[in-house]
mmCIF file of C-alpha atoms in Angstrom:
data_model
loop_
_atom_site.group_PDB
_atom_site.id
_atom_site.type_symbol
_atom_site.label_atom_id
_atom_site.label_comp_id
_atom_site.label_asym_id
_atom_site.label_seq_id
_atom_site.Cartn_x
_atom_site.Cartn_y
_atom_site.Cartn_z
ATOM 1 C CA UNK A 1 72.083 17.537 5.855
ATOM 2 C CA UNK A 2 75.155 19.417 5.548
ATOM 3 C CA UNK A 3 78.558 18.195 8.211
ATOM 4 C CA UNK A 4 80.385 21.753 9.887
ATOM 5 C CA UNK A 5 83.517 21.457 10.128
ATOM 6 C CA UNK A 6 85.737 23.411 12.713
ATOM 7 C CA UNK A 7 88.858 24.143 10.988
ATOM 8 C CA UNK A 8 89.796 27.641 11.782
ATOM 9 C CA UNK A 9 92.302 27.617 14.817
ATOM 10 C CA UNK A 10 95.717 27.843 15.453
ATOM 11 C CA UNK A 11 97.211 24.447 16.370
ATOM 12 C CA UNK A 12 98.877 25.442 18.902
ATOM 13 C CA UNK A 13 99.184 22.127 20.883
ATOM 14 C CA UNK A 14 101.244 20.713 18.261
ATOM 15 C CA UNK A 15 103.276 23.529 16.778
ATOM 16 C CA UNK A 16 105.628 21.373 14.620
ATOM 17 C CA UNK A 17 102.778 21.436 12.036
ATOM 18 C CA UNK A 18 100.859 23.811 12.483
ATOM 19 C CA UNK A 19 103.349 26.675 11.776
ATOM 20 C CA UNK A 20 103.624 25.821 8.338
ATOM 21 C CA UNK A 21 99.412 24.835 7.734
ATOM 22 C CA UNK A 22 96.516 24.676 9.345
ATOM 23 C CA UNK A 23 96.134 21.394 11.946
ATOM 24 C CA UNK A 24 93.269 19.917 9.674
ATOM 25 C CA UNK A 25 95.367 19.721 6.871
ATOM 26 C CA UNK A 26 98.002 17.402 9.096
ATOM 27 C CA UNK A 27 98.381 13.752 7.166
ATOM 28 C CA UNK A 28 98.177 10.882 8.648
ATOM 29 C CA UNK A 29 98.818 8.532 5.899
ATOM 30 C CA UNK A 30 99.706 11.413 3.272
ATOM 31 C CA UNK A 31 96.451 12.433 3.453
ATOM 32 C CA UNK A 32 95.133 15.867 5.043
ATOM 33 C CA UNK A 33 92.804 14.189 8.642
ATOM 34 C CA UNK A 34 90.628 16.875 7.605
ATOM 35 C CA UNK A 35 89.681 14.345 4.637
ATOM 36 C CA UNK A 36 89.811 11.036 6.054
ATOM 37 C CA UNK A 37 86.465 12.949 8.443
ATOM 38 C CA UNK A 38 84.837 14.049 5.288
ATOM 39 C CA UNK A 39 85.620 10.300 4.069
ATOM 40 C CA UNK A 40 83.808 8.596 6.395
ATOM 41 C CA UNK A 41 80.976 11.043 6.829
ATOM 42 C CA UNK A 42 81.224 10.226 3.163
ATOM 43 C CA UNK A 43 80.067 6.478 4.161
ATOM 44 C CA UNK A 44 77.022 7.668 5.899
ATOM 45 C CA UNK A 45 75.502 9.492 3.370
ATOM 46 C CA UNK A 46 76.999 12.527 4.341
ATOM 47 C CA UNK A 47 78.284 14.330 1.574
ATOM 48 C CA UNK A 48 77.858 18.075 1.478
ATOM 49 C CA UNK A 49 80.223 19.940 4.052
ATOM 50 C CA UNK A 50 80.615 23.752 5.072
ATOM 51 C CA UNK A 51 84.440 23.539 6.491
ATOM 52 C CA UNK A 52 85.264 26.938 8.360
ATOM 53 C CA UNK A 53 88.477 28.388 7.984
ATOM 54 C CA UNK A 54 91.132 30.618 9.913
ATOM 55 C CA UNK A 55 94.503 29.756 9.791
ATOM 56 C CA UNK A 56 96.316 29.377 6.594
ATOM 57 C CA UNK A 57 92.497 28.479 4.791
ATOM 58 C CA UNK A 58 94.538 29.168 1.384
ATOM 59 C CA UNK A 59 96.041 25.761 2.326
ATOM 60 C CA UNK A 60 92.718 24.445 2.919
ATOM 61 C CA UNK A 61 91.069 25.717 -0.152
ATOM 62 C CA UNK A 62 94.602 25.421 -2.430
ATOM 63 C CA UNK A 63 94.209 21.824 -2.085
ATOM 64 C CA UNK A 64 89.992 21.462 -3.028
ATOM 65 C CA UNK A 65 91.240 23.708 -5.829
ATOM 66 C CA UNK A 66 93.796 20.923 -7.307
ATOM 67 C CA UNK A 67 92.780 17.723 -5.298
ATOM 68 C CA UNK A 68 92.699 15.997 -8.715
ATOM 69 C CA UNK A 69 96.821 16.715 -8.473
ATOM 70 C CA UNK A 70 96.608 15.157 -5.016
ATOM 71 C CA UNK A 71 95.006 12.115 -6.004
ATOM 72 C CA UNK A 72 95.289 10.960 -10.317
ATOM 73 C CA UNK A 73 97.661 10.821 -11.988
ATOM 74 C CA UNK A 74 98.829 13.097 -14.257
ATOM 75 C CA UNK A 75 100.665 14.186 -17.396
ATOM 76 C CA UNK A 76 101.587 17.793 -18.209
ATOM 77 C CA UNK A 77 102.465 18.440 -22.062
ATOM 78 C CA UNK A 78 104.467 21.546 -21.469
ATOM 79 C CA UNK A 79 105.699 21.890 -25.569
ATOM 80 C CA UNK A 80 101.667 22.314 -25.725
ATOM 81 C CA UNK A 81 100.197 23.962 -22.555
ATOM 82 C CA UNK A 82 98.206 20.496 -21.260
ATOM 83 C CA UNK A 83 97.818 18.942 -18.757
ATOM 84 C CA UNK A 84 95.961 15.298 -18.660
ATOM 85 C CA UNK A 85 94.393 13.674 -15.838
ATOM 86 C CA UNK A 86 94.301 10.008 -15.905
ATOM 87 C CA UNK A 87 92.368 7.583 -13.311
ATOM 88 C CA UNK A 88 90.625 10.302 -11.728
ATOM 89 C CA UNK A 89 87.713 9.300 -8.974
ATOM 90 C CA UNK A 90 85.889 11.450 -7.609
ATOM 91 C CA UNK A 91 84.600 11.957 -4.858
ATOM 92 C CA UNK A 92 80.525 12.558 -4.361
ATOM 93 C CA UNK A 93 81.873 15.873 -2.009
ATOM 94 C CA UNK A 94 80.084 19.854 -2.592
ATOM 95 C CA UNK A 95 82.630 21.548 -0.666
ATOM 96 C CA UNK A 96 81.748 25.500 0.519
ATOM 97 C CA UNK A 97 85.333 26.643 2.355
ATOM 98 C CA UNK A 98 84.003 29.676 4.321
ATOM 99 C CA UNK A 99 86.092 32.365 5.842
ATOM 100 C CA UNK A 100 85.617 32.474 9.705
ATOM 101 C CA UNK A 101 87.574 34.857 10.406
ATOM 102 C CA UNK A 102 91.353 33.967 11.436
ATOM 103 C CA UNK A 103 91.348 34.783 15.945
ATOM 104 C CA UNK A 104 87.185 34.468 16.248
ATOM 105 C CA UNK A 105 86.530 31.484 18.346
ATOM 106 C CA UNK A 106 84.151 28.123 17.804
ATOM 107 C CA UNK A 107 80.594 28.870 18.495
ATOM 108 C CA UNK A 108 81.431 32.066 16.673
ATOM 109 C CA UNK A 109 82.625 30.307 13.471
ATOM 110 C CA UNK A 110 79.573 28.752 13.196
ATOM 111 C CA UNK A 111 77.475 32.448 13.732
ATOM 112 C CA UNK A 112 79.165 32.907 10.634
ATOM 113 C CA UNK A 113 78.131 30.315 8.389
ATOM 114 C CA UNK A 114 73.946 30.448 9.661
ATOM 115 C CA UNK A 115 73.337 31.905 5.906
ATOM 116 C CA UNK A 116 75.126 28.674 4.554
ATOM 117 C CA UNK A 117 72.697 26.633 6.997
ATOM 118 C CA UNK A 118 69.219 27.602 6.324
ATOM 119 C CA UNK A 119 66.668 26.147 8.661
ATOM 120 C CA UNK A 120 67.836 22.982 8.398
ATOM 121 C CA UNK A 121 69.567 21.248 11.081
ATOM 122 C CA UNK A 122 72.637 19.758 10.486
ATOM 123 C CA UNK A 123 75.985 18.322 11.495
ATOM 124 C CA UNK A 124 79.376 19.253 13.101
ATOM 125 C CA UNK A 125 82.556 18.451 14.260
ATOM 126 C CA UNK A 126 86.109 19.208 15.262
ATOM 127 C CA UNK A 127 88.749 18.777 12.634
ATOM 128 C CA UNK A 128 91.267 17.300 13.860
ATOM 129 C CA UNK A 129 88.910 14.026 15.538
ATOM 130 C CA UNK A 130 88.686 10.957 14.625
ATOM 131 C CA UNK A 131 86.405 7.822 15.656
ATOM 132 C CA UNK A 132 84.793 4.793 14.251
ATOM 133 C CA UNK A 133 81.019 6.321 15.995
ATOM 134 C CA UNK A 134 78.089 5.418 14.656
ATOM 135 C CA UNK A 135 77.020 8.219 12.299
ATOM 136 C CA UNK A 136 73.108 6.785 11.241
ATOM 137 C CA UNK A 137 72.871 5.852 14.883
ATOM 138 C CA UNK A 138 73.272 9.258 15.939
ATOM 139 C CA UNK A 139 70.876 10.953 13.859
ATOM 140 C CA UNK A 140 68.314 8.744 14.948
ATOM 141 C CA UNK A 141 69.355 8.670 17.620
ATOM 142 C CA UNK A 142 69.021 13.361 18.040
ATOM 143 C CA UNK A 143 65.844 13.426 15.785
ATOM 144 C CA UNK A 144 64.197 11.461 18.395
ATOM 145 C CA UNK A 145 64.567 13.553 21.753
ATOM 146 C CA UNK A 146 62.851 16.367 19.973
ATOM 147 C CA UNK A 147 66.029 18.775 21.863
ATOM 148 C CA UNK A 148 67.615 21.596 20.294
ATOM 149 C CA UNK A 149 71.714 19.304 20.232
ATOM 150 C CA UNK A 150 72.944 16.064 20.168
ATOM 151 C CA UNK A 151 76.831 15.464 21.257
ATOM 152 C CA UNK A 152 78.399 11.806 21.449
ATOM 153 C CA UNK A 153 80.122 11.912 24.328
ATOM 154 C CA UNK A 154 83.550 9.646 25.259
ATOM 155 C CA UNK A 155 85.284 8.369 28.713
ATOM 156 C CA UNK A 156 88.841 9.939 28.248
ATOM 157 C CA UNK A 157 91.330 10.779 29.909
ATOM 158 C CA UNK A 158 91.756 14.385 28.009
ATOM 159 C CA UNK A 159 90.797 18.370 27.943
ATOM 160 C CA UNK A 160 88.117 18.768 26.907
ATOM 161 C CA UNK A 161 84.568 19.375 28.849
ATOM 162 C CA UNK A 162 83.146 17.039 31.149
ATOM 163 C CA UNK A 163 79.851 16.984 31.590
ATOM 164 C CA UNK A 164 76.988 15.623 34.059
ATOM 165 C CA UNK A 165 74.419 13.103 32.790
ATOM 166 C CA UNK A 166 71.042 12.295 33.806
ATOM 167 C CA UNK A 167 69.648 8.466 33.527
ATOM 168 C CA UNK A 168 67.625 10.015 29.971
ATOM 169 C CA UNK A 169 70.530 10.795 28.514
ATOM 170 C CA UNK A 170 70.611 14.389 29.507
ATOM 171 C CA UNK A 171 73.350 17.234 29.959
ATOM 172 C CA UNK A 172 72.511 18.036 32.990
ATOM 173 C CA UNK A 173 75.830 20.709 33.088
ATOM 174 C CA UNK A 174 79.211 21.257 30.799
ATOM 175 C CA UNK A 175 82.414 22.473 32.282
ATOM 176 C CA UNK A 176 85.757 22.114 31.567
ATOM 177 C CA UNK A 177 88.022 19.078 32.885
ATOM 178 C CA UNK A 178 89.700 19.252 35.841
ATOM 179 C CA UNK A 179 93.207 16.860 37.323
ATOM 180 C CA UNK A 180 90.908 14.447 38.854
ATOM 181 C CA UNK A 181 88.078 14.152 36.537
ATOM 182 C CA UNK A 182 87.095 10.575 34.920
ATOM 183 C CA UNK A 183 83.644 11.610 33.608
ATOM 184 C CA UNK A 184 82.664 11.566 29.988
ATOM 185 C CA UNK A 185 83.002 14.466 27.789
ATOM 186 C CA UNK A 186 82.795 16.221 24.379
ATOM 187 C CA UNK A 187 84.039 13.920 21.366
ATOM 188 C CA UNK A 188 82.782 16.309 19.140
ATOM 189 C CA UNK A 189 79.905 14.964 16.216
ATOM 190 C CA UNK A 190 77.164 16.651 17.331
ATOM 191 C CA UNK A 191 74.097 17.058 15.571
ATOM 192 C CA UNK A 192 71.838 20.392 15.760
ATOM 193 C CA UNK A 193 68.656 22.090 14.810
ATOM 194 C CA UNK A 194 69.079 25.805 13.734
ATOM 195 C CA UNK A 195 67.911 27.121 17.507
ATOM 196 C CA UNK A 196 71.398 26.892 17.755
ATOM 197 C CA UNK A 197 71.947 29.875 15.871
ATOM 198 C CA UNK A 198 69.997 31.358 18.815
ATOM 199 C CA UNK A 199 72.610 31.273 21.456
ATOM 200 C CA UNK A 200 75.071 31.857 19.722
ATOM 201 C CA UNK A 201 76.451 35.846 20.445
ATOM 202 C CA UNK A 202 79.203 37.513 17.731
ATOM 203 C CA UNK A 203 83.032 35.904 16.889
ATOM 204 C CA UNK A 204 83.638 35.871 20.614
ATOM 205 C CA UNK A 205 81.590 33.573 21.977
ATOM 206 C CA UNK A 206 82.783 29.562 22.468
ATOM 207 C CA UNK A 207 80.753 26.615 21.763
ATOM 208 C CA UNK A 208 81.765 24.793 24.728
ATOM 209 C CA UNK A 209 81.526 27.157 26.553
ATOM 210 C CA UNK A 210 78.303 29.455 27.181
ATOM 211 C CA UNK A 211 75.475 28.020 24.055
ATOM 212 C CA UNK A 212 77.216 24.633 25.965
ATOM 213 C CA UNK A 213 75.720 25.701 29.428
ATOM 214 C CA UNK A 214 72.509 27.505 29.088
ATOM 215 C CA UNK A 215 71.249 23.653 26.259
ATOM 216 C CA UNK A 216 72.591 22.214 29.818
ATOM 217 C CA UNK A 217 70.547 24.133 31.971
ATOM 218 C CA UNK A 218 67.108 24.015 29.490
ATOM 219 C CA UNK A 219 67.334 21.236 28.754
ATOM 220 C CA UNK A 220 68.058 21.355 25.290
ATOM 221 C CA UNK A 221 71.864 19.416 24.985
ATOM 222 C CA UNK A 222 71.298 15.728 24.528
ATOM 223 C CA UNK A 223 74.354 12.829 24.633
ATOM 224 C CA UNK A 224 74.617 10.120 22.540
ATOM 225 C CA UNK A 225 77.523 7.856 24.315
ATOM 226 C CA UNK A 226 80.043 6.467 22.496
ATOM 227 C CA UNK A 227 82.334 3.288 23.504
ATOM 228 C CA UNK A 228 84.115 2.851 20.564
ATOM 229 C CA UNK A 229 87.477 4.194 19.218
ATOM 230 C CA UNK A 230 88.203 8.416 19.385
ATOM 231 C CA UNK A 231 91.021 10.256 19.135
ATOM 232 C CA UNK A 232 91.726 13.400 18.987
ATOM 233 C CA UNK A 233 95.066 15.165 17.146
ATOM 234 C CA UNK A 234 96.452 17.939 19.899
ATOM 235 C CA UNK A 235 99.854 16.625 20.170
ATOM 236 C CA UNK A 236 102.312 15.732 18.064
ATOM 237 C CA UNK A 237 103.090 11.888 20.265
ATOM 238 C CA UNK A 238 98.576 12.099 19.372
ATOM 239 C CA UNK A 239 98.884 12.488 15.637
ATOM 240 C CA UNK A 240 101.949 9.224 15.819
ATOM 241 C CA UNK A 241 99.584 7.608 17.605
ATOM 242 C CA UNK A 242 97.032 7.926 14.435
ATOM 243 C CA UNK A 243 100.177 7.491 11.753
ATOM 244 C CA UNK A 244 100.591 4.301 13.675
ATOM 245 C CA UNK A 245 97.222 2.896 13.297
ATOM 246 C CA UNK A 246 97.295 4.533 10.185
ATOM 247 C CA UNK A 247 99.826 2.542 8.729
ATOM 248 C CA UNK A 248 99.310 -0.723 10.189
ATOM 249 C CA UNK A 249 96.207 -1.576 8.997
ATOM 250 C CA UNK A 250 93.959 -1.521 11.351
ATOM 251 C CA UNK A 251 92.684 2.411 11.303
ATOM 252 C CA UNK A 252 89.105 1.890 13.219
ATOM 253 C CA UNK A 253 88.335 5.070 11.467
ATOM 254 C CA UNK A 254 88.725 3.392 7.084
ATOM 255 C CA UNK A 255 85.732 1.832 7.260
ATOM 256 C CA UNK A 256 85.666 2.839 3.076
ATOM 257 C CA UNK A 257 87.224 0.893 0.383
ATOM 258 C CA UNK A 258 90.503 2.157 -2.071
ATOM 259 C CA UNK A 259 89.480 3.707 -5.527
#
């Protein structure tokens, strides 16, 4: 199953870092948060990634083009114009990097990678958030109900989309968060059937607005509640929080062994 990661936004709320690089390339523990997200998915057996790029896309492309330079010891023989890579551990990843436009909205970015998906369900998440959500359980839940979309929901005070959910985990409405809300919000980590593309019009489509509202109105949007760790990285403060967790050796999303 393919994993689509939205990594093309401007990241204006964390401009201290994102004026130099796209937000998914901001580092936690010396590695881009995008890398952390991919490592997490990979631990559940998901190795095929499609990354939707836009702002400063070349930074992401150069990272993967020179991946061994970032992760291995290297000897440069300048006299003979040779490079030798030592201890070149390779991730089991297939990574497709797609230019989905500089100003394209989230739904438009997903629409643009339709040809890479085909007719199979796929996973979708944002390139700026980590969690310890059980991805196997998420997929099993999605497969059990037969609806078009499942999104992971979390209960946390962030400016994200608010969900009204019935007793069968069906999302009845989807709206933007208000200051006095204490409701469940969209945490990303979604599973989508290919029918989702019928809800996406063009580059101006914001995934979290009309498509989500239509899915909810038609009973095609299900909630997978996650009560564990979840954190996005919208601000410098949140970046510092994630860095502190990583440096403590107790980052909840780090479920892999160091190679």
